[in-house]
CSV table of C-alpha atoms in Angstrom, one decimal:
chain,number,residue,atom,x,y,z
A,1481,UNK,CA,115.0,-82.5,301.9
A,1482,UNK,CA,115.4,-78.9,302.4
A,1483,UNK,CA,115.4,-77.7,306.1
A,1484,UNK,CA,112.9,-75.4,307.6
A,1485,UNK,CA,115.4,-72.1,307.3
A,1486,UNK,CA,115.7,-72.9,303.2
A,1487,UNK,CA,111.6,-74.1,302.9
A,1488,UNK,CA,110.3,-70.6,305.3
A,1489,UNK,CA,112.0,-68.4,302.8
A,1490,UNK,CA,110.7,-69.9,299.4
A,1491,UNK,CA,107.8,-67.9,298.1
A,1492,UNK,CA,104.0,-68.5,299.8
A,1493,UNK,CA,101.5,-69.8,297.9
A,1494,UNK,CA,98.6,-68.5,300.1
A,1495,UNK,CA,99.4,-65.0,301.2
A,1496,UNK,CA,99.3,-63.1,304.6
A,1497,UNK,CA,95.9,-61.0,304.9
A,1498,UNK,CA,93.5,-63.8,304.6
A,1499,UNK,CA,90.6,-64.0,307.2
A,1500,UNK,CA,90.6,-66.7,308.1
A,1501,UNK,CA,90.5,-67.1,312.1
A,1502,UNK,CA,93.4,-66.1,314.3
A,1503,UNK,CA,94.7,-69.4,315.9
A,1504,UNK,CA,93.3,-71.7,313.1
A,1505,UNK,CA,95.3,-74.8,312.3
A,1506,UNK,CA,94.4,-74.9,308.6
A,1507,UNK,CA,96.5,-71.7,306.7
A,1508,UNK,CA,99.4,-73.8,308.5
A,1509,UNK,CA,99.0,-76.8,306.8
A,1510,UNK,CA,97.9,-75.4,303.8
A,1511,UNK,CA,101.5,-73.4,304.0
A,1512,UNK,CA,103.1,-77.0,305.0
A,1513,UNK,CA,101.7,-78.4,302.1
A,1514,UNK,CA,102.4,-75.9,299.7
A,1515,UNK,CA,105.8,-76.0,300.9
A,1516,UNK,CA,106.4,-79.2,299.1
A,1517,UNK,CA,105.2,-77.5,295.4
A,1518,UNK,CA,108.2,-76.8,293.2
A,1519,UNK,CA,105.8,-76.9,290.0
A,1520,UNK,CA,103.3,-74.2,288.8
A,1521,UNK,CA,100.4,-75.3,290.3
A,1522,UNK,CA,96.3,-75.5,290.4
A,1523,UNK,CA,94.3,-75.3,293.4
A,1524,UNK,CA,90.8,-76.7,293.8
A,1525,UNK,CA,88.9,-75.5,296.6
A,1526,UNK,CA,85.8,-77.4,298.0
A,1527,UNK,CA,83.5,-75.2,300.0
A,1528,UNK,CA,84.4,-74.4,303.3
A,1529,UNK,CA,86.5,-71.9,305.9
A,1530,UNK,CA,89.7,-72.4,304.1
A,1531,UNK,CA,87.6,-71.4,300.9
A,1532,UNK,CA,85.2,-68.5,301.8
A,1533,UNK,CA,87.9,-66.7,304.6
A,1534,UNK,CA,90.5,-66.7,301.5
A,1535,UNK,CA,88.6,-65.4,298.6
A,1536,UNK,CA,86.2,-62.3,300.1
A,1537,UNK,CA,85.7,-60.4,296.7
A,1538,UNK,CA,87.8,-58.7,295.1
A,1539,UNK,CA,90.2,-60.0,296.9
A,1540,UNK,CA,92.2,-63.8,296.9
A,1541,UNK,CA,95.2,-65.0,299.1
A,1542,UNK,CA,95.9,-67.5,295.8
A,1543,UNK,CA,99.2,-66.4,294.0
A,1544,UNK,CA,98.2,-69.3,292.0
A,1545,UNK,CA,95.6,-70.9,289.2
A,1546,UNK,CA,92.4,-71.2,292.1
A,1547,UNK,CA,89.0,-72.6,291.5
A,1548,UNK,CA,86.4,-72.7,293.7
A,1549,UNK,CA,83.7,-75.6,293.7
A,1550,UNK,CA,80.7,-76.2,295.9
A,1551,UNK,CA,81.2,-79.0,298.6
A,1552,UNK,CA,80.1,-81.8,296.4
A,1553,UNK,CA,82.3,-81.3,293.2
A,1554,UNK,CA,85.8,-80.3,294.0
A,1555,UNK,CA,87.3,-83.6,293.1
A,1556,UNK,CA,85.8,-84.0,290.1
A,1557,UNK,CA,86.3,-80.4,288.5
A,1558,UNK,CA,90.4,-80.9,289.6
A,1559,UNK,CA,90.2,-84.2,287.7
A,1560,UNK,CA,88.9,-82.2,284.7
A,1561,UNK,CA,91.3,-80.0,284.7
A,1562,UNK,CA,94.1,-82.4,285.3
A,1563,UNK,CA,92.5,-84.0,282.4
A,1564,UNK,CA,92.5,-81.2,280.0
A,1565,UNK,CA,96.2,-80.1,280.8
A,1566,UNK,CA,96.9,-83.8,279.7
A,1567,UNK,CA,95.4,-83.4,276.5
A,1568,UNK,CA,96.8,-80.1,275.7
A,1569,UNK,CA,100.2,-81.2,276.9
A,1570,UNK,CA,100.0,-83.8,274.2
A,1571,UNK,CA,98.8,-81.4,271.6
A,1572,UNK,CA,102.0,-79.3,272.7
A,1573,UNK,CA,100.2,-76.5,273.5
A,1574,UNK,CA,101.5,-76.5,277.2
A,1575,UNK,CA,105.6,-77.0,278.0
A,1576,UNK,CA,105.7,-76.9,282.2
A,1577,UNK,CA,104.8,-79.7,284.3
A,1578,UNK,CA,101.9,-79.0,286.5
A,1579,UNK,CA,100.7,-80.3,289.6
A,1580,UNK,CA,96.9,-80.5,290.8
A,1581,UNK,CA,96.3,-80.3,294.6
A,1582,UNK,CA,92.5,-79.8,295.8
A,1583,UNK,CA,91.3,-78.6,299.3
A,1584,UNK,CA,88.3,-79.5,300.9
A,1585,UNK,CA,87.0,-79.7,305.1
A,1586,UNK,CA,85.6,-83.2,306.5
A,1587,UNK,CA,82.3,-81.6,305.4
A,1588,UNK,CA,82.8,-81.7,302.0
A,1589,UNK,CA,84.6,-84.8,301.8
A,1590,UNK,CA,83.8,-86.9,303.8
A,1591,UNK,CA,79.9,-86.2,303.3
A,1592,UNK,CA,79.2,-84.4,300.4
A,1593,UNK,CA,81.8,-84.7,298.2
A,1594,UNK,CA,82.6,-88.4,298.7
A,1595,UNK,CA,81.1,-89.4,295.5
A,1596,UNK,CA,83.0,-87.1,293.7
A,1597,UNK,CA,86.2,-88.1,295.8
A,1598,UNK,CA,86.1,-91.7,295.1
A,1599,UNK,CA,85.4,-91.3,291.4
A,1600,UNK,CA,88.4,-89.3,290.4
A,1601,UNK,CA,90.8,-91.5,293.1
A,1602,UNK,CA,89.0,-94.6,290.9
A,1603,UNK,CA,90.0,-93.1,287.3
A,1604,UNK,CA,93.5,-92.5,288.4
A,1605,UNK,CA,94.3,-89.0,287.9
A,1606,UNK,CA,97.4,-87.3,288.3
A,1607,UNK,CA,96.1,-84.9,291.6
A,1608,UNK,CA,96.6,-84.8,295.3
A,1609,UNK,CA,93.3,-84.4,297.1
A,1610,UNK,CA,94.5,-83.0,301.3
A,1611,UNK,CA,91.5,-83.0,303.3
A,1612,UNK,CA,91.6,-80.7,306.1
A,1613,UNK,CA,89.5,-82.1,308.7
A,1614,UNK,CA,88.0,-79.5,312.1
A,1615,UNK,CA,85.7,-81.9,312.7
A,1616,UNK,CA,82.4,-80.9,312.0
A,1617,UNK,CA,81.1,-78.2,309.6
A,1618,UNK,CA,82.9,-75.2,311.3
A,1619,UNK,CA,81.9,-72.3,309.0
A,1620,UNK,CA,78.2,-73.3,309.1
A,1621,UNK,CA,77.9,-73.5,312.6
A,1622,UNK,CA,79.6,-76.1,314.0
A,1623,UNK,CA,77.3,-79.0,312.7
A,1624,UNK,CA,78.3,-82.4,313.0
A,1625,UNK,CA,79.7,-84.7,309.8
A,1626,UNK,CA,80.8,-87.9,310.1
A,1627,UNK,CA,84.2,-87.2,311.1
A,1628,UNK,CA,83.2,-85.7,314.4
A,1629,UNK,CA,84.2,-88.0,317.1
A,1630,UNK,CA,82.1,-89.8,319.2
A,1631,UNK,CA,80.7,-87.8,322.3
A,1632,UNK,CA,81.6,-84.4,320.8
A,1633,UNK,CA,79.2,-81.5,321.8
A,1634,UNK,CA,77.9,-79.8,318.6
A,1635,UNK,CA,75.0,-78.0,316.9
A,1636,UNK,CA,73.3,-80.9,315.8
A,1637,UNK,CA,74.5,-83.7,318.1
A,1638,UNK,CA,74.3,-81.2,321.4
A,1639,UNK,CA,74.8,-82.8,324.7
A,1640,UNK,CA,72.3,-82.5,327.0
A,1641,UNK,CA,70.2,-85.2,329.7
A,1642,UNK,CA,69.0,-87.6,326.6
A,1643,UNK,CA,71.5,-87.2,324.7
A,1644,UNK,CA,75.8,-87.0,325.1
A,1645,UNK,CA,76.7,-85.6,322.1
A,1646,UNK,CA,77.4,-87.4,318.8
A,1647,UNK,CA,76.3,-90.7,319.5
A,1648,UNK,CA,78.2,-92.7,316.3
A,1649,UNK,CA,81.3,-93.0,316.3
A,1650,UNK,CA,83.6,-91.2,313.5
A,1651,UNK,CA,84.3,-92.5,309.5
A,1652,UNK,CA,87.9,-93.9,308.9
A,1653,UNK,CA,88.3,-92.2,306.2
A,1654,UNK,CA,92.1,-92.7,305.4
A,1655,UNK,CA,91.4,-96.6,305.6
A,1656,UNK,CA,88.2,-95.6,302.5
A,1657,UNK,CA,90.8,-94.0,300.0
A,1658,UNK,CA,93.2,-96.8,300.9
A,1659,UNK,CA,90.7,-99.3,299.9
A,1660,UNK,CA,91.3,-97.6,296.6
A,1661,UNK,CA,94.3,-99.1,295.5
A,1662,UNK,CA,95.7,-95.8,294.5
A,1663,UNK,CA,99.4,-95.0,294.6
A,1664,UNK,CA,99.2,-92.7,297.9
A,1665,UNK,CA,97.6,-92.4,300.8
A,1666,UNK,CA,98.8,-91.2,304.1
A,1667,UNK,CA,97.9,-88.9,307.2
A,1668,UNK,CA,99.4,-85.9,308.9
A,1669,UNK,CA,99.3,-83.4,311.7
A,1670,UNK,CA,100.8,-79.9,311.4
A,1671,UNK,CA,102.2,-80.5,314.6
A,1672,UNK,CA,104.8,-82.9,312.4
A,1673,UNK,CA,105.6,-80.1,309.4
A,1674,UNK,CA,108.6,-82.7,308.3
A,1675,UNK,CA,106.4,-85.2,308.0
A,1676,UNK,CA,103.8,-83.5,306.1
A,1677,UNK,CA,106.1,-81.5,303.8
A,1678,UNK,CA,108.0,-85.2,303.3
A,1679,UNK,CA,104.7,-87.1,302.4
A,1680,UNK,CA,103.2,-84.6,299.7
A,1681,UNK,CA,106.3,-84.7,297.6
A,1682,UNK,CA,106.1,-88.1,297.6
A,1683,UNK,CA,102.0,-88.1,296.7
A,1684,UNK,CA,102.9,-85.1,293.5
A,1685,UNK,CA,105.8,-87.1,292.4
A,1686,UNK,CA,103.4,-90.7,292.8
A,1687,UNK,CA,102.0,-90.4,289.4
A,1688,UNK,CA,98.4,-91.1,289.7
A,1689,UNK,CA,95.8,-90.0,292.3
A,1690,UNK,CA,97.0,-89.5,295.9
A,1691,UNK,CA,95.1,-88.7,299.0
A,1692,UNK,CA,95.9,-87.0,302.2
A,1693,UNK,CA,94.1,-86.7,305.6
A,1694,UNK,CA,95.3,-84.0,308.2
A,1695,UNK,CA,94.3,-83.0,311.2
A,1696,UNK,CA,93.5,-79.2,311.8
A,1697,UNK,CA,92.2,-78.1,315.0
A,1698,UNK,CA,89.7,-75.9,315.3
A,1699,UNK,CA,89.4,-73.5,318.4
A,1700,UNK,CA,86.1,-72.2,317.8
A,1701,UNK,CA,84.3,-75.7,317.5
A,1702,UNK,CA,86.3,-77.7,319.6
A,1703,UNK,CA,86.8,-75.3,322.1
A,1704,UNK,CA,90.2,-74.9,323.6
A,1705,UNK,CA,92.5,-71.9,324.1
A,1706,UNK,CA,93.3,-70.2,320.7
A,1707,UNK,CA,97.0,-70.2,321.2
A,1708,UNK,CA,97.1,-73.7,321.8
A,1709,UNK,CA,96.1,-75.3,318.0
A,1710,UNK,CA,99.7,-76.9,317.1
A,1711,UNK,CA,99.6,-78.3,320.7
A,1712,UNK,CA,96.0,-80.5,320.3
A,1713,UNK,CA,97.4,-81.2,317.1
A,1714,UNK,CA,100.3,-82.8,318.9
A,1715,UNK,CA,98.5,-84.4,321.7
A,1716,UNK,CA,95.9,-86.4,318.6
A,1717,UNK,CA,99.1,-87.5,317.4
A,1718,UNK,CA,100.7,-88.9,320.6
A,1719,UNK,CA,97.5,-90.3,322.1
A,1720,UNK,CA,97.0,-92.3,319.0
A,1721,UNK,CA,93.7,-90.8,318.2
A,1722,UNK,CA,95.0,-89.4,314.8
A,1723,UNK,CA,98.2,-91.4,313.9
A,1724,UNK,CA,100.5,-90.9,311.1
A,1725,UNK,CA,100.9,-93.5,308.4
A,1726,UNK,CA,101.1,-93.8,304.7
A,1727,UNK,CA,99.9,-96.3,302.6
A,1728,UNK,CA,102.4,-96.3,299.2
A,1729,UNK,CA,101.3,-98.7,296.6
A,1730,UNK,CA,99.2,-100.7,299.1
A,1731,UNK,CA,101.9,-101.0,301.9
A,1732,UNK,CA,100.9,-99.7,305.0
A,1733,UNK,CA,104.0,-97.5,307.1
A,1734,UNK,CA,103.7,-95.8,310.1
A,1735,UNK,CA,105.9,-92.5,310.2
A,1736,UNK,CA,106.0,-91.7,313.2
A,1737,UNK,CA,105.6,-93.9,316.4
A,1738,UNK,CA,105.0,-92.0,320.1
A,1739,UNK,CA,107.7,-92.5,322.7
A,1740,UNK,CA,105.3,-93.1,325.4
A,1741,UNK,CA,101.6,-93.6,323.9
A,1742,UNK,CA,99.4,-91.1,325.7
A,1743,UNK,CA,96.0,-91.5,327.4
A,1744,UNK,CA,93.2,-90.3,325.2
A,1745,UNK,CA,92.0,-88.0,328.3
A,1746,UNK,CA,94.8,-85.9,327.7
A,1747,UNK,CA,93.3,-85.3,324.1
A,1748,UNK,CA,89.6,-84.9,325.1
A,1749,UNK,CA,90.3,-82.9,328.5
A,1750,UNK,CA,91.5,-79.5,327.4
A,1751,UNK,CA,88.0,-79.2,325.0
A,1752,UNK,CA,85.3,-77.7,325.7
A,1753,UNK,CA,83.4,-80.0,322.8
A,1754,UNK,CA,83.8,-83.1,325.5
A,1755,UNK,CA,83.4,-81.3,329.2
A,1756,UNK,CA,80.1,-83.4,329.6
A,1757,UNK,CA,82.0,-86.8,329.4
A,1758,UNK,CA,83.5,-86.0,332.8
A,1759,UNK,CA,80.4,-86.0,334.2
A,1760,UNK,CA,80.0,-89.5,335.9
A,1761,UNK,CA,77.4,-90.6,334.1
A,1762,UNK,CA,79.1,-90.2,331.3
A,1763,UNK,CA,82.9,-91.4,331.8
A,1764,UNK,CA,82.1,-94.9,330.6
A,1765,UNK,CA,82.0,-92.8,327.3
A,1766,UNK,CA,85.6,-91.9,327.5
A,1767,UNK,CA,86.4,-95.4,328.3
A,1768,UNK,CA,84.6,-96.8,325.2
A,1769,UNK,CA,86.2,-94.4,323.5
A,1770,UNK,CA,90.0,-95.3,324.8
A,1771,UNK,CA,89.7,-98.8,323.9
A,1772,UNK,CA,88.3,-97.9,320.1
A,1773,UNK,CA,91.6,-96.1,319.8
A,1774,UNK,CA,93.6,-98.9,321.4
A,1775,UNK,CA,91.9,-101.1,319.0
A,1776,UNK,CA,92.5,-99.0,315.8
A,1777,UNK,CA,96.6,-98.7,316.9
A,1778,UNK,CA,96.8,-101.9,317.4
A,1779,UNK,CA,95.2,-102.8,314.2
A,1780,UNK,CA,97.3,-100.2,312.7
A,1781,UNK,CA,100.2,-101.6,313.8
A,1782,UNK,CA,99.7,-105.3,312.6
A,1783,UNK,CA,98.6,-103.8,309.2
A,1784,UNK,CA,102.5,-101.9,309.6
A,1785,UNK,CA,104.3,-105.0,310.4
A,1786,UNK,CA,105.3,-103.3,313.9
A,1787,UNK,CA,103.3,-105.9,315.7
């Protein structure tokens, strides 16, 4: 794999000038990720920040084929397109080898495009699907979708005397695409760039449908210092709330294991989104919430072979 030095200097995909907000994790991993491209390549673009903060008219950040989709189709337009490059490859009206990759926020896939999502993971195309998830619907407002975590402070799930924020606790995702059977499946942090740069060539290079599921911090909606993105990336990583696997051909692999696993307080502490569950009447919260992560990496690592 090529170092940092050699990947920083090839050409970006997504140029400087976008607006999307200083301090925001996703152009990062959107960089990561297109770090791993060495194809011509078409984006799909689900509704959301990454979409509307890159493409203000007249202007685009895209030095690439870029479509834009409403929340609730974005998987299955890319699958269209992958399918029409197929046929016209065949046809040999196209020579270069493509790659698909689509974009979308927990919003729109984890709510509203799941449908969408599971279809084209189902018929097997050729694309990588990277959901960026913040956590709630961030360019909206802030509202919550069911990746918000339990207890988080937002729009619709605000914590007040009745209520302590979200009250459910989030969707596992990553474990719904696995449950696929496709080729790839894994998740990442852009805390970890190796690891993310590492795992998408593998999920272009799988040969059918591959899905990814990365972390991206949101200072605005979570509510932390905006310098500090890459660091509560890191810290979901080594408390175990948001820890990096892949799941190749239906064998599960963790990819990166924490030297010392980290309390989840160390996670929840520095945002704003969860200064009510330090109340006392509301810590038994963060204790729930500890032992749902220690259950999920423990499961995790039986499902690994590491336990």
């Amino acid at each position: 794999m090529a170092t940092l030095k050699e990947l920083v200097k090839k050409p970006g995909i997504l140029s400087p000038g976008h607006r999307l907000c200083a301090g925001c994790t996703a152009p990062t991993l959107v960089r990561q990720v297109l770090m791993a491209v060495d194809t011509p390549v078409v984006i799909g673009n689900a509704t959301g920040c990454l979409e509307v903060s890159t493409t203000i008219f007249p202007q685009t950040a895209w030095r690439c084929s870029w479509i834009h989709n409403a929340f609730e189709n974005a998987a299955a337009t890319a699958s269209g397109v992958e399918a029409a490059y197929k046929s016209l490859k065949r046809q040999g009206k196209i020579k270069d080898e493509f790659r698909f990759i689509t974009f979308g926020g927990d919003g729109g896939t984890y709510d509203i495009g799941l449908q969408s999502l599971s279809g084209a993971m189902e018929r097997g195309h050729h694309m990588l699907y990277v959901c960026y998830d913040n956590g709630a619907y961030m360019n909206t407002g802030i509202q919550r979708s069911s990746a918000t975590p339990r207890g988080a402070d937002t729009t619709t799930s605000p914590a007040g005397e009745k209520v302590p924020g979200k009250p459910a606790n989030r969707k596992d995702l990553t474990a719904i695409m696995a449950a696929h059977n496709i080729p790839y499946v894994a998740q990442v942090s852009p805390s970890h760039w190796n690891d993310v740069v590492t795992k998408v060539k593998k999920a272009l290079d799988c040969g059918g449908a591959a899905f990814i599921n990365a972390i991206a911090p949101c200072h605005r909606g979570w509510r932390y210092p905006i310098e500090d993105g890459i660091e509560m990336a890191r810290l979901a990583v080594d408390t175990c709330y948001w820890p990096l696997f892949e799941v190749v051909n239906g064998e599960w692999k963790l990819t990166y294991k924490p030297r010392e696993k980290k309390p989840l307080v160390e996670f929840l502490k520095p945002q704003g989104r969860f200064k009510h569950l330090f109340a006392p009447e509301n810590e038994h919260i963060i204790k729930e919430m500890q032992e749902q992560v220690d259950r999920n990496w423990e499961a995790l690592l039986k499902r690994c072979g590491e336990a």
